[in-house]
CSV table of C-alpha atoms and ligand atoms in Angstrom, one decimal:
chain,number,residue,atom,x,y,z
A,157,MET,CA,-20.8,-10.0,-70.0
A,158,ALA,CA,-22.5,-13.3,-69.1
A,159,GLU,CA,-21.7,-14.7,-72.6
A,160,ALA,CA,-18.0,-13.7,-72.2
A,161,VAL,CA,-17.8,-15.6,-68.9
A,162,SER,CA,-19.6,-18.6,-70.3
A,163,ALA,CA,-17.3,-18.7,-73.4
A,164,ALA,CA,-14.2,-18.4,-71.2
A,165,ILE,CA,-15.3,-21.1,-68.8
A,166,ARG,CA,-16.0,-23.5,-71.6
A,167,ARG,CA,-12.7,-22.7,-73.3
A,168,ALA,CA,-10.7,-22.9,-70.0
A,169,GLY,CA,-6.9,-22.3,-70.2
A,170,ASN,CA,-4.7,-21.0,-67.5
A,171,PRO,CA,-3.2,-17.6,-68.4
A,172,GLY,CA,0.6,-17.2,-68.5
A,173,ARG,CA,1.3,-20.8,-67.5
A,174,SER,CA,1.9,-22.2,-70.9
A,175,GLY,CA,2.3,-21.3,-74.5
A,176,HIS,CA,-0.6,-23.2,-75.9
A,177,VAL,CA,-3.5,-21.5,-77.7
A,178,LEU,CA,-6.0,-21.7,-74.7
A,179,SER,CA,-3.5,-20.3,-72.3
A,180,ILE,CA,-2.8,-17.4,-74.7
A,181,ARG,CA,-6.4,-16.6,-75.1
A,182,SER,CA,-6.8,-16.5,-71.4
A,183,ALA,CA,-3.7,-14.3,-71.0
A,184,ARG,CA,-5.1,-12.0,-73.7
A,185,ASP,CA,-8.3,-11.6,-71.7
A,186,LEU,CA,-6.3,-10.5,-68.7
A,187,PHE,CA,-4.2,-8.2,-70.8
A,188,SER,CA,-7.2,-6.5,-72.5
A,189,ALA,CA,-9.0,-6.0,-69.2
A,190,ARG,CA,-5.9,-4.4,-67.7
A,191,GLU,CA,-5.5,-2.1,-70.7
A,192,ARG,CA,-9.1,-1.1,-70.4
A,193,LEU,CA,-8.8,-0.4,-66.7
A,194,ALA,CA,-5.8,1.8,-67.4
A,195,ARG,CA,-7.7,3.7,-70.1
A,196,LEU,CA,-10.8,4.1,-67.9
A,197,PHE,CA,-8.6,5.7,-65.1
A,198,GLY,CA,-6.3,7.7,-67.3
A,199,CYS,CA,-3.1,5.7,-66.7
A,200,GLU,CA,-0.4,4.9,-69.2
A,201,ASP,CA,1.0,1.8,-67.6
A,202,SER,CA,-1.6,-0.9,-67.3
A,203,SER,CA,0.9,-3.2,-65.4
A,204,ARG,CA,0.1,-1.2,-62.3
A,205,PHE,CA,-3.5,-2.6,-62.2
A,206,VAL,CA,-3.4,-5.8,-60.2
A,207,PHE,CA,-6.4,-8.1,-60.2
A,208,THR,CA,-8.0,-9.2,-56.9
A,209,GLY,CA,-11.0,-11.3,-55.9
A,210,ASN,CA,-13.0,-8.2,-54.8
A,211,ALA,CA,-12.4,-4.7,-53.3
A,212,THR,CA,-11.9,-6.1,-49.9
A,213,GLU,CA,-8.8,-8.1,-51.0
A,214,ALA,CA,-7.4,-5.1,-52.8
A,215,LEU,CA,-7.9,-2.9,-49.7
A,216,ASN,CA,-6.3,-5.5,-47.4
A,217,GLN,CA,-3.3,-5.7,-49.8
A,218,ALA,CA,-2.9,-1.9,-49.8
A,219,VAL,CA,-3.2,-1.4,-46.0
A,220,LYS,CA,-1.2,-4.4,-44.9
A,221,GLY,CA,1.3,-4.2,-47.7
A,222,VAL,CA,2.3,-0.7,-47.1
A,223,LEU,CA,1.8,0.2,-43.4
A,224,ARG,CA,4.6,-0.8,-40.9
A,225,PRO,CA,4.7,-0.7,-37.1
A,226,GLY,CA,5.2,2.9,-36.0
A,227,ASP,CA,3.5,4.3,-39.0
A,228,HIS,CA,0.5,6.7,-38.6
A,229,VAL,CA,-2.5,6.5,-40.8
A,230,VAL,CA,-5.5,8.9,-41.2
A,231,ALA,CA,-9.0,7.7,-42.3
A,232,THR,CA,-12.5,9.0,-42.4
A,233,SER,CA,-15.2,7.9,-40.0
A,234,VAL,CA,-17.3,6.6,-42.9
A,235,GLU,CA,-14.9,3.9,-44.1
A,236,HIS,CA,-16.3,0.5,-45.0
A,237,ASN,CA,-15.4,-2.4,-42.7
A,238,SER,CA,-13.1,-3.7,-45.5
A,239,VAL,CA,-10.9,-0.7,-44.5
A,240,MET,CA,-11.6,-0.4,-40.8
A,241,ARG,CA,-11.0,-4.0,-39.9
A,242,PRO,CA,-7.6,-4.2,-41.6
A,243,LEU,CA,-6.7,-0.9,-39.9
A,244,ARG,CA,-7.8,-2.1,-36.5
A,245,ARG,CA,-5.7,-5.2,-37.1
A,246,MET,CA,-2.7,-3.1,-38.0
A,247,GLU,CA,-3.3,-1.0,-34.9
A,248,GLU,CA,-2.7,-4.2,-32.8
A,249,GLY,CA,0.7,-4.4,-34.5
A,250,GLY,CA,1.8,-0.9,-33.7
A,251,VAL,CA,0.3,1.2,-36.4
A,252,ARG,CA,-1.3,4.4,-35.0
A,253,VAL,CA,-4.8,5.2,-36.5
A,254,THR,CA,-6.6,8.6,-36.5
A,255,ILE,CA,-10.3,8.6,-37.5
A,256,VAL,CA,-11.6,11.9,-38.7
A,257,PRO,CA,-15.3,12.3,-38.1
A,258,ALA,CA,-17.7,13.2,-41.0
A,259,GLY,CA,-20.4,15.9,-40.6
A,260,PRO,CA,-24.1,15.0,-40.3
A,261,ASP,CA,-24.5,14.8,-44.0
A,262,GLY,CA,-21.8,12.1,-44.2
A,263,VAL,CA,-19.1,14.3,-45.7
A,264,VAL,CA,-15.7,14.7,-44.2
A,265,ASP,CA,-14.1,18.2,-44.3
A,266,ALA,CA,-10.8,18.1,-46.2
A,267,ARG,CA,-9.3,20.5,-43.7
A,268,ASP,CA,-10.0,18.2,-40.8
A,269,MET,CA,-8.3,15.4,-42.7
A,270,VAL,CA,-5.2,17.5,-43.5
A,271,ALA,CA,-5.1,18.8,-39.9
A,272,ALA,CA,-4.7,15.2,-38.7
A,273,PHE,CA,-1.5,14.7,-40.7
A,274,ARG,CA,1.6,14.7,-38.4
A,275,LYS,CA,5.2,13.5,-38.3
A,276,GLY,CA,5.1,9.8,-39.1
A,277,THR,CA,1.9,9.9,-41.1
A,278,ARG,CA,2.5,7.4,-43.8
A,279,MET,CA,-1.0,7.0,-45.5
A,280,VAL,CA,-4.4,8.6,-45.7
A,281,VAL,CA,-7.3,6.3,-46.5
A,282,MET,CA,-10.5,7.7,-48.0
A,283,VAL,CA,-13.7,6.2,-49.3
A,284,HIS,CA,-14.5,8.1,-52.6
A,285,ALA,CA,-18.2,7.9,-51.8
A,286,SER,CA,-19.8,6.4,-48.8
A,287,ASN,CA,-21.8,3.3,-49.3
A,288,VAL,CA,-24.1,4.4,-46.5
A,289,SER,CA,-24.9,8.1,-47.2
A,290,GLY,CA,-23.8,8.1,-50.8
A,291,ALA,CA,-21.8,11.3,-50.0
A,292,LEU,CA,-18.8,12.0,-52.3
A,293,GLN,CA,-15.6,12.8,-50.2
A,294,PRO,CA,-13.1,15.5,-51.0
A,295,VAL,CA,-10.5,13.0,-52.2
A,296,GLY,CA,-8.8,15.4,-54.6
A,297,ALA,CA,-8.0,18.1,-52.1
A,298,VAL,CA,-6.8,15.7,-49.4
A,299,ALA,CA,-4.7,13.7,-51.8
A,300,ALA,CA,-3.1,16.8,-53.2
A,301,ALA,CA,-2.1,18.0,-49.7
A,302,ALA,CA,-0.9,14.5,-48.8
A,303,ARG,CA,1.3,14.4,-51.9
A,304,ARG,CA,2.9,17.6,-51.0
A,305,GLN,CA,3.8,16.2,-47.6
A,306,GLY,CA,5.0,12.8,-48.9
A,307,ILE,CA,2.0,10.9,-47.5
A,308,LEU,CA,0.4,8.2,-49.6
A,309,THR,CA,-3.2,8.3,-50.5
A,310,LEU,CA,-5.3,5.1,-50.7
A,311,VAL,CA,-8.8,5.5,-52.2
A,312,ASP,CA,-11.7,3.1,-51.8
A,313,ALA,CA,-13.6,3.6,-55.1
A,314,ALA,CA,-16.0,0.8,-54.5
A,315,GLN,CA,-19.0,3.1,-55.0
A,316,THR,CA,-17.6,5.3,-57.8
A,317,ALA,CA,-15.5,3.2,-60.2
A,318,GLY,CA,-17.3,3.1,-63.5
A,319,SER,CA,-20.0,5.6,-62.4
A,320,VAL,CA,-18.0,8.7,-61.4
A,321,PRO,CA,-15.2,9.9,-63.7
A,322,ILE,CA,-11.8,9.3,-62.0
A,323,ASP,CA,-8.5,10.4,-63.5
A,324,ILE,CA,-5.9,8.7,-61.3
A,325,PRO,CA,-2.9,10.9,-62.2
A,326,SER,CA,-4.7,14.2,-61.8
A,327,LEU,CA,-6.2,13.0,-58.5
A,328,SER,CA,-2.7,12.5,-57.0
A,329,VAL,CA,-3.8,9.0,-55.8
A,330,ASP,CA,-1.1,6.4,-55.0
A,331,LEU,CA,-3.4,3.4,-54.4
A,332,LEU,CA,-7.0,2.8,-55.5
A,333,ALA,CA,-9.1,-0.2,-54.9
A,334,ALA,CA,-12.5,-1.2,-56.5
A,335,PRO,CA,-14.6,-4.3,-57.0
A,336,GLY,CA,-15.4,-5.5,-60.5
A,337,HIS,CA,-19.0,-6.3,-59.7
A,338,LYS,CA,-20.5,-2.9,-58.9
A,339,GLY,CA,-20.2,0.1,-61.2
A,340,LEU,CA,-17.7,-1.7,-63.5
A,341,LEU,CA,-20.6,-4.1,-64.2
A,342,GLY,CA,-18.4,-7.2,-64.1
A,343,PRO,CA,-19.1,-10.6,-62.4
A,344,GLN,CA,-18.6,-11.3,-58.7
A,345,GLY,CA,-15.1,-12.5,-57.8
A,346,THR,CA,-13.3,-9.7,-59.6
A,347,GLY,CA,-11.7,-6.5,-58.3
A,348,PHE,CA,-8.5,-4.6,-58.7
A,349,LEU,CA,-5.8,-2.6,-56.9
A,350,TYR,CA,-4.0,0.2,-58.7
A,351,VAL,CA,-0.4,0.8,-57.3
A,352,ARG,CA,1.5,3.9,-58.5
A,353,GLU,CA,5.0,3.1,-59.7
A,354,GLY,CA,7.5,3.6,-56.8
A,355,VAL,CA,5.1,2.9,-54.0
A,356,PRO,CA,6.8,0.3,-51.8
A,357,ILE,CA,4.3,-2.6,-51.2
A,358,ILE,CA,4.8,-6.1,-49.9
A,359,PRO,CA,2.6,-8.8,-51.4
A,360,LEU,CA,0.2,-10.5,-49.0
A,361,THR,CA,0.2,-13.6,-51.2
A,362,GLU,CA,3.2,-15.1,-52.8
A,363,GLY,CA,3.5,-18.1,-55.1
A,364,GLY,CA,3.3,-19.1,-58.8
A,365,THR,CA,3.2,-16.2,-61.2
A,366,GLY,CA,4.2,-18.0,-64.5
A,367,SER,CA,7.3,-15.9,-64.6
A,368,ARG,CA,10.8,-16.3,-63.0
A,369,SER,CA,10.0,-19.9,-62.4
A,370,GLU,CA,13.7,-20.8,-61.9
A,371,SER,CA,13.7,-18.6,-58.8
A,372,ASP,CA,12.1,-19.3,-55.4
A,373,ARG,CA,11.6,-15.6,-54.8
A,374,GLN,CA,8.6,-13.5,-55.7
A,375,PRO,CA,9.2,-11.3,-58.7
A,376,GLU,CA,9.3,-7.6,-58.0
A,377,PHE,CA,7.8,-6.4,-61.3
A,378,PHE,CA,4.1,-5.7,-61.8
A,379,PRO,CA,1.6,-7.1,-62.1
A,380,ASP,CA,3.3,-10.4,-61.2
A,381,ALA,CA,4.6,-9.0,-57.8
A,382,LEU,CA,1.0,-8.9,-56.4
A,383,GLU,CA,-0.7,-11.6,-58.5
A,384,SER,CA,0.1,-15.1,-57.4
A,385,GLY,CA,-1.8,-18.3,-58.1
A,386,THR,CA,-4.4,-19.0,-60.8
A,387,PRO,CA,-6.4,-15.8,-61.4
A,388,ASN,CA,-10.1,-15.6,-62.0
A,389,SER,CA,-9.6,-15.3,-65.7
A,390,VAL,CA,-13.1,-16.5,-66.4
A,391,GLY,CA,-14.5,-13.6,-64.3
A,392,ILE,CA,-12.0,-11.1,-65.7
A,393,ALA,CA,-13.0,-12.1,-69.3
A,394,GLY,CA,-16.5,-10.9,-68.3
A,395,LEU,CA,-15.2,-7.8,-66.6
A,396,SER,CA,-13.2,-7.0,-69.8
A,397,VAL,CA,-16.4,-6.9,-71.9
A,398,SER,CA,-18.1,-4.7,-69.4
A,399,LEU,CA,-15.2,-2.3,-69.3
A,400,ALA,CA,-15.4,-2.0,-73.1
A,401,TRP,CA,-19.1,-1.2,-72.8
A,402,ILE,CA,-18.3,1.5,-70.2
A,403,LEU,CA,-15.6,3.0,-72.3
A,404,ARG,CA,-17.9,3.1,-75.3
A,405,LYS,CA,-20.7,4.6,-73.3
A,406,GLY,CA,-18.5,7.1,-71.4
A,407,VAL,CA,-18.4,7.4,-67.6
A,408,GLU,CA,-19.6,11.1,-67.9
A,409,SER,CA,-22.7,10.0,-69.6
A,410,ILE,CA,-23.3,7.2,-67.0
A,411,ARG,CA,-22.8,9.7,-64.3
A,412,ARG,CA,-25.2,12.2,-65.8
A,413,LYS,CA,-27.9,9.6,-65.9
A,414,GLU,CA,-27.2,8.5,-62.3
A,415,VAL,CA,-27.4,12.1,-61.1
A,416,ALA,CA,-30.8,12.5,-62.9
A,417,LEU,CA,-32.2,9.4,-61.4
A,418,VAL,CA,-31.0,10.2,-57.9
A,419,SER,CA,-32.4,13.7,-58.2
A,420,GLU,CA,-35.9,12.2,-59.0
A,421,LEU,CA,-35.5,9.7,-56.2
A,422,LEU,CA,-34.6,12.4,-53.6
A,423,ASP,CA,-37.4,14.8,-54.8
A,424,GLY,CA,-39.9,12.0,-54.6
A,425,ILE,CA,-38.7,10.8,-51.1
A,426,SER,CA,-38.8,14.4,-49.8
A,427,GLY,CA,-42.5,14.6,-50.8
A,428,ILE,CA,-43.5,11.6,-48.7
A,429,HIS,CA,-44.4,12.5,-45.2
A,430,GLY,CA,-42.6,10.3,-42.6
A,431,VAL,CA,-39.8,9.2,-44.9
A,432,ARG,CA,-36.3,10.7,-44.6
A,433,PHE,CA,-33.2,10.2,-46.6
A,434,PHE,CA,-29.6,10.6,-45.6
A,435,GLY,CA,-26.6,12.2,-47.2
A,436,PRO,CA,-26.3,15.3,-49.3
A,437,PRO,CA,-29.5,16.6,-50.8
A,438,ASP,CA,-27.6,17.9,-53.8
A,439,PRO,CA,-27.5,15.0,-56.3
A,440,SER,CA,-24.2,16.1,-57.8
A,441,ALA,CA,-22.5,15.8,-54.3
A,442,ARG,CA,-23.4,12.2,-54.0
A,443,VAL,CA,-23.7,8.8,-55.7
A,444,SER,CA,-26.4,6.3,-56.3
A,445,PRO,CA,-27.1,4.4,-53.1
A,446,VAL,CA,-29.8,6.4,-51.3
A,447,SER,CA,-30.3,5.5,-47.7
A,448,PHE,CA,-33.6,6.3,-46.1
A,449,VAL,CA,-35.8,5.4,-43.1
A,450,VAL,CA,-39.6,5.2,-42.8
A,451,GLU,CA,-40.8,6.6,-39.5
A,452,GLY,CA,-41.9,4.0,-37.0
A,453,MET,CA,-41.0,1.0,-39.2
A,454,ASP,CA,-38.0,-1.3,-39.1
A,455,PRO,CA,-35.8,-1.1,-42.2
A,456,SER,CA,-36.1,-4.9,-42.8
A,457,GLU,CA,-39.9,-4.5,-42.7
A,458,VAL,CA,-39.7,-1.8,-45.3
A,459,GLY,CA,-37.5,-4.0,-47.4
A,460,TRP,CA,-39.8,-6.9,-47.1
A,461,ARG,CA,-42.8,-4.8,-48.1
A,462,LEU,CA,-41.0,-3.4,-51.1
A,463,GLU,CA,-40.1,-6.8,-52.3
A,464,LYS,CA,-43.6,-8.4,-51.6
A,465,GLY,CA,-45.6,-5.5,-52.8
A,466,ALA,CA,-43.7,-4.3,-55.8
A,467,GLY,CA,-40.9,-6.8,-56.5
A,468,ILE,CA,-38.3,-4.1,-55.7
A,469,LEU,CA,-35.1,-5.4,-54.1
A,470,VAL,CA,-33.3,-3.2,-51.6
A,471,ARG,CA,-30.7,-3.7,-48.9
A,472,ALA,CA,-31.9,-3.1,-45.3
A,473,GLY,CA,-29.9,-2.8,-42.1
A,474,LEU,CA,-26.3,-1.8,-41.4
A,475,HIS,CA,-24.2,-1.6,-44.6
A,476,CYS,CA,-20.9,-3.0,-43.3
A,477,SER,CA,-20.0,0.4,-41.9
A,478,PRO,CA,-20.9,0.9,-38.3
A,479,ASN,CA,-19.1,4.2,-38.0
A,480,GLY,CA,-20.8,5.4,-41.1
A,481,HIS,CA,-24.2,4.7,-39.4
A,482,ARG,CA,-23.1,6.3,-36.2
A,483,THR,CA,-22.2,9.5,-38.2
A,484,LEU,CA,-25.7,9.6,-39.6
A,485,GLY,CA,-27.4,8.6,-36.3
A,486,THR,CA,-28.8,5.4,-37.8
A,487,PHE,CA,-26.9,3.0,-35.6
A,488,PRO,CA,-27.8,0.2,-34.8
A,489,THR,CA,-31.1,-0.2,-36.7
A,490,GLY,CA,-29.6,0.9,-40.0
A,491,THR,CA,-31.4,2.2,-43.1
A,492,VAL,CA,-33.0,1.0,-46.3
A,493,ARG,CA,-30.8,1.5,-49.3
A,494,VAL,CA,-32.0,1.8,-52.9
A,495,SER,CA,-29.4,2.0,-55.7
A,496,PRO,CA,-30.4,3.1,-59.2
A,497,GLY,CA,-27.8,2.0,-61.8
A,498,PRO,CA,-27.0,2.5,-65.5
A,499,PHE,CA,-29.8,0.2,-66.4
A,500,THR,CA,-32.5,1.7,-64.1
A,501,THR,CA,-35.3,3.6,-65.8
A,502,ARG,CA,-37.3,6.6,-64.7
A,503,LYS,CA,-40.3,4.4,-64.8
A,504,GLU,CA,-38.7,2.1,-62.2
A,505,VAL,CA,-37.9,5.0,-59.9
A,506,ALA,CA,-41.5,6.2,-60.2
A,507,ARG,CA,-42.7,2.6,-59.4
A,508,PHE,CA,-40.5,2.6,-56.4
A,509,LEU,CA,-41.9,5.9,-55.1
A,510,THR,CA,-45.4,4.7,-55.6
A,511,ALA,CA,-44.6,1.6,-53.5
A,512,LEU,CA,-43.1,3.7,-50.8
A,513,ARG,CA,-46.2,5.9,-50.6
A,514,LYS,CA,-48.3,2.8,-50.3
A,515,ILE,CA,-46.2,1.7,-47.4
A,516,ARG,CA,-47.0,5.0,-45.7
A,517,ASN,CA,-50.7,4.4,-46.6
A,518,LEU,CA,-50.7,7.5,-48.9
A,519,PRO,CA,-52.5,7.7,-52.2
A,520,SER,CA,-50.2,6.8,-55.0
B,4,MET,CA,16.5,-28.7,-91.1
B,5,ALA,CA,16.8,-25.4,-93.1
B,6,ARG,CA,13.6,-24.0,-91.7
B,7,ALA,CA,14.6,-20.4,-91.1
B,8,ALA,CA,15.0,-19.1,-94.6
B,9,THR,CA,15.1,-15.5,-93.2
B,10,PRO,CA,17.2,-15.2,-90.0
B,11,GLU,CA,15.0,-14.8,-87.0
B,12,MET,CA,15.3,-13.5,-83.4
B,13,ILE,CA,13.5,-14.6,-80.3
B,14,LEU,CA,12.8,-12.0,-77.6
B,15,VAL,CA,12.1,-13.3,-74.0
B,16,PHE,CA,10.4,-11.0,-71.5
B,17,ARG,CA,10.0,-10.9,-67.7
B,18,GLY,CA,6.4,-11.9,-67.6
B,19,THR,CA,3.2,-12.5,-69.6
B,20,HIS,CA,2.0,-8.9,-69.3
B,21,GLN,CA,5.3,-7.6,-70.7
B,22,VAL,CA,5.2,-10.0,-73.6
B,23,LEU,CA,1.7,-8.9,-74.5
B,24,SER,CA,2.6,-5.2,-74.1
B,25,ALA,CA,5.6,-5.7,-76.4
B,26,GLU,CA,3.4,-7.5,-78.9
B,27,LYS,CA,0.9,-4.5,-78.8
B,28,GLN,CA,3.7,-2.0,-79.4
B,29,LEU,CA,5.4,-3.9,-82.1
B,30,ARG,CA,2.2,-4.4,-84.0
B,31,LYS,CA,1.4,-0.8,-83.6
B,32,GLY,CA,4.8,0.0,-85.1
B,33,GLY,CA,4.3,-2.4,-88.0
B,34,VAL,CA,7.0,-4.8,-87.0
B,35,PRO,CA,6.1,-8.3,-88.3
B,36,MET,CA,6.1,-10.7,-85.4
B,37,ARG,CA,4.7,-13.9,-83.9
B,38,LEU,CA,3.9,-14.9,-80.4
B,39,ILE,CA,5.4,-18.3,-79.7
B,40,PRO,CA,5.8,-20.6,-76.7
B,41,VAL,CA,9.2,-20.0,-75.2
B,42,PRO,CA,11.6,-22.7,-76.5
B,43,ARG,CA,12.3,-24.8,-73.5
B,44,HIS,CA,16.0,-24.9,-73.9
B,45,LEU,CA,16.3,-21.0,-74.0
B,46,THR,CA,15.2,-20.4,-70.4
B,47,SER,CA,13.2,-22.2,-67.7
B,48,GLU,CA,10.7,-19.5,-68.1
B,49,CYS,CA,7.2,-20.7,-68.7
B,50,GLY,CA,5.0,-18.9,-71.2
B,51,LEU,CA,5.4,-16.8,-74.3
B,52,ALA,CA,8.1,-15.1,-76.4
B,53,ILE,CA,8.2,-13.0,-79.4
B,54,ARG,CA,9.8,-14.0,-82.8
B,55,ILE,CA,10.8,-11.2,-85.2
B,56,PRO,CA,12.9,-11.3,-88.4
B,57,LEU,CA,16.4,-10.4,-87.6
B,58,ALA,CA,16.3,-7.5,-90.0
B,59,GLU,CA,13.7,-5.8,-87.7
B,60,ARG,CA,16.0,-5.7,-84.8
B,61,ASP,CA,16.8,-2.0,-84.9
B,62,ARG,CA,13.2,-1.0,-85.3
B,63,ALA,CA,12.0,-3.3,-82.6
B,64,ARG,CA,14.7,-2.1,-80.2
B,65,GLU,CA,13.6,1.5,-80.8
B,66,ILE,CA,9.9,0.8,-80.3
B,67,LEU,CA,10.5,-1.3,-77.1
B,68,SER,CA,12.9,1.0,-75.4
B,69,ALA,CA,10.5,3.9,-76.0
B,70,SER,CA,7.9,2.0,-74.1
B,71,ARG,CA,10.3,0.8,-71.4
B,72,LEU,CA,9.8,-2.8,-72.5
B,73,SER,CA,13.4,-4.2,-72.9
B,74,PRO,CA,13.5,-7.9,-73.3
B,75,LEU,CA,15.2,-10.0,-70.7
B,76,SER,CA,17.2,-11.8,-73.3
B,77,ALA,CA,17.4,-12.1,-77.1
B,78,HIS,CA,18.3,-15.2,-79.1
B,79,LEU,CA,19.4,-15.7,-82.7
B,80,SER,CA,17.7,-18.6,-84.4
B,81,LEU,CA,20.4,-20.7,-86.0
B,82,GLY,CA,17.9,-22.4,-88.4
B,83,ASP,CA,18.9,-25.9,-87.1
B,84,GLY,CA,16.6,-25.6,-84.0
B,85,GLY,CA,19.4,-24.1,-82.0
B,86,TYR,CA,19.7,-20.6,-80.6
B,87,ASP,CA,22.6,-18.2,-79.8
B,88,LEU,CA,22.3,-15.6,-77.1
B,89,THR,CA,22.7,-12.2,-78.7
B,90,PRO,CA,22.8,-8.6,-77.4
B,91,PHE,CA,19.6,-6.7,-78.2
C,114,LIG,C1,-17.3,1.5,-49.8
C,114,LIG,C2,-17.1,0.1,-50.0
C,114,LIG,N1,-15.8,-0.4,-49.8
C,114,LIG,C3,-15.6,-1.7,-50.0
C,114,LIG,C4,-16.6,-2.6,-50.3
C,114,LIG,C5,-16.2,-4.1,-50.4
C,114,LIG,O1,-16.3,-4.6,-51.7
C,114,LIG,P1,-16.2,-6.1,-52.0
C,114,LIG,O2,-17.5,-6.7,-51.6
C,114,LIG,O3,-15.9,-6.2,-53.5
C,114,LIG,O4,-15.1,-6.7,-51.3
C,114,LIG,C6,-17.9,-2.2,-50.5
C,114,LIG,C7,-18.9,-3.2,-50.8
C,114,LIG,O5,-20.0,-3.2,-50.3
C,114,LIG,C8,-18.1,-0.8,-50.3
C,114,LIG,O6,-19.3,-0.3,-50.5
């Protein structure tokens, strides 16, 4: 991936702005990345995948591009701030927002979500898996009910894209956002928004697209409608290589490995007195970030000790989702979060558990 | 300048993604083609176009309409550097 980025940055070339060889190379990188995204998510038409700088930009585009004053929107209480803050902004402009609380394990009940639908509900927003508790949410059931009632479904797949199989058409999802730099193993500064054909959406950013240059109006066809300005073609060249790797490896196999590692992690943590994890205890009902607390110790102190003592890097504190923490009862101190990925080994999980025991002054 | 020994046709599309999609489909269908910079005097469009032998018009049309990729416009190459707008 790093080599693809480096090659692209040395080659330069602005995609779709010219007909010379470098511009074509760059346009081809974008095209192949888009085609791979479509394959990964089971879609025919890759033009519906719009590149963004990250998941946050994609979520803002979806929320602010679709909702209008008077619309009603339903979301879970475990949304990331990249959903909650745009929703609160829209609320000031006359959008009505209903937040459906999750249970103590961080999972929202699909029936509660559907019960919140009412006349005027335009959209339901759901995080596919919470970045705080790791809990997978019942997106399929809610999206299917929403589709039957003509309500759009926006999914925040930041914690699942590339690590949990997602077939967009069979999920009845209308909009789906994800970053390139997490499970898709791409570089920072990449992300995408999928928009199903026929979903009315207004671009947040308008400008040069390399198409329809004779007109001073934004094109309405995809992906140009939502992609203005010079894209991060260097980053997307890297993302494209990562997507090819994921397609070769298979998301199912990546997921199996993640479930196995999370299972070892949860078993290990459960055996350490005074350490408690959050979210579903069943590894198949959750994803990789495992949030935990060590009794009587500040999360940042735990993080610091893991780094100093064992060279293990974790995230400590509030994970950009205050409501997610309130749901788990970990607001405002937060949690420590450890996230095994596709390149994590069982040995590394064992080393982490040893370091955690040491923090609790237990024999390793 | 008798460059075009075989009569050729230039297909112009809405955007870069559509050109590259059309390229992919035409190659898959075995239509000989080249990606070229859009000739400036055809449209003010920046970017790329597709050149095919005129004899491939029917096959190209079939392939492209099956993938919902109809070109914005099609142009006959006159062989002297000039082009004539033509139905596709
Ligand atoms: C659930 C969730 N949504 C959205 C985001 C935002 O992603 P990005 O940093 O790519 O904007 C994150 C990242 O932490 C996340 O975990």
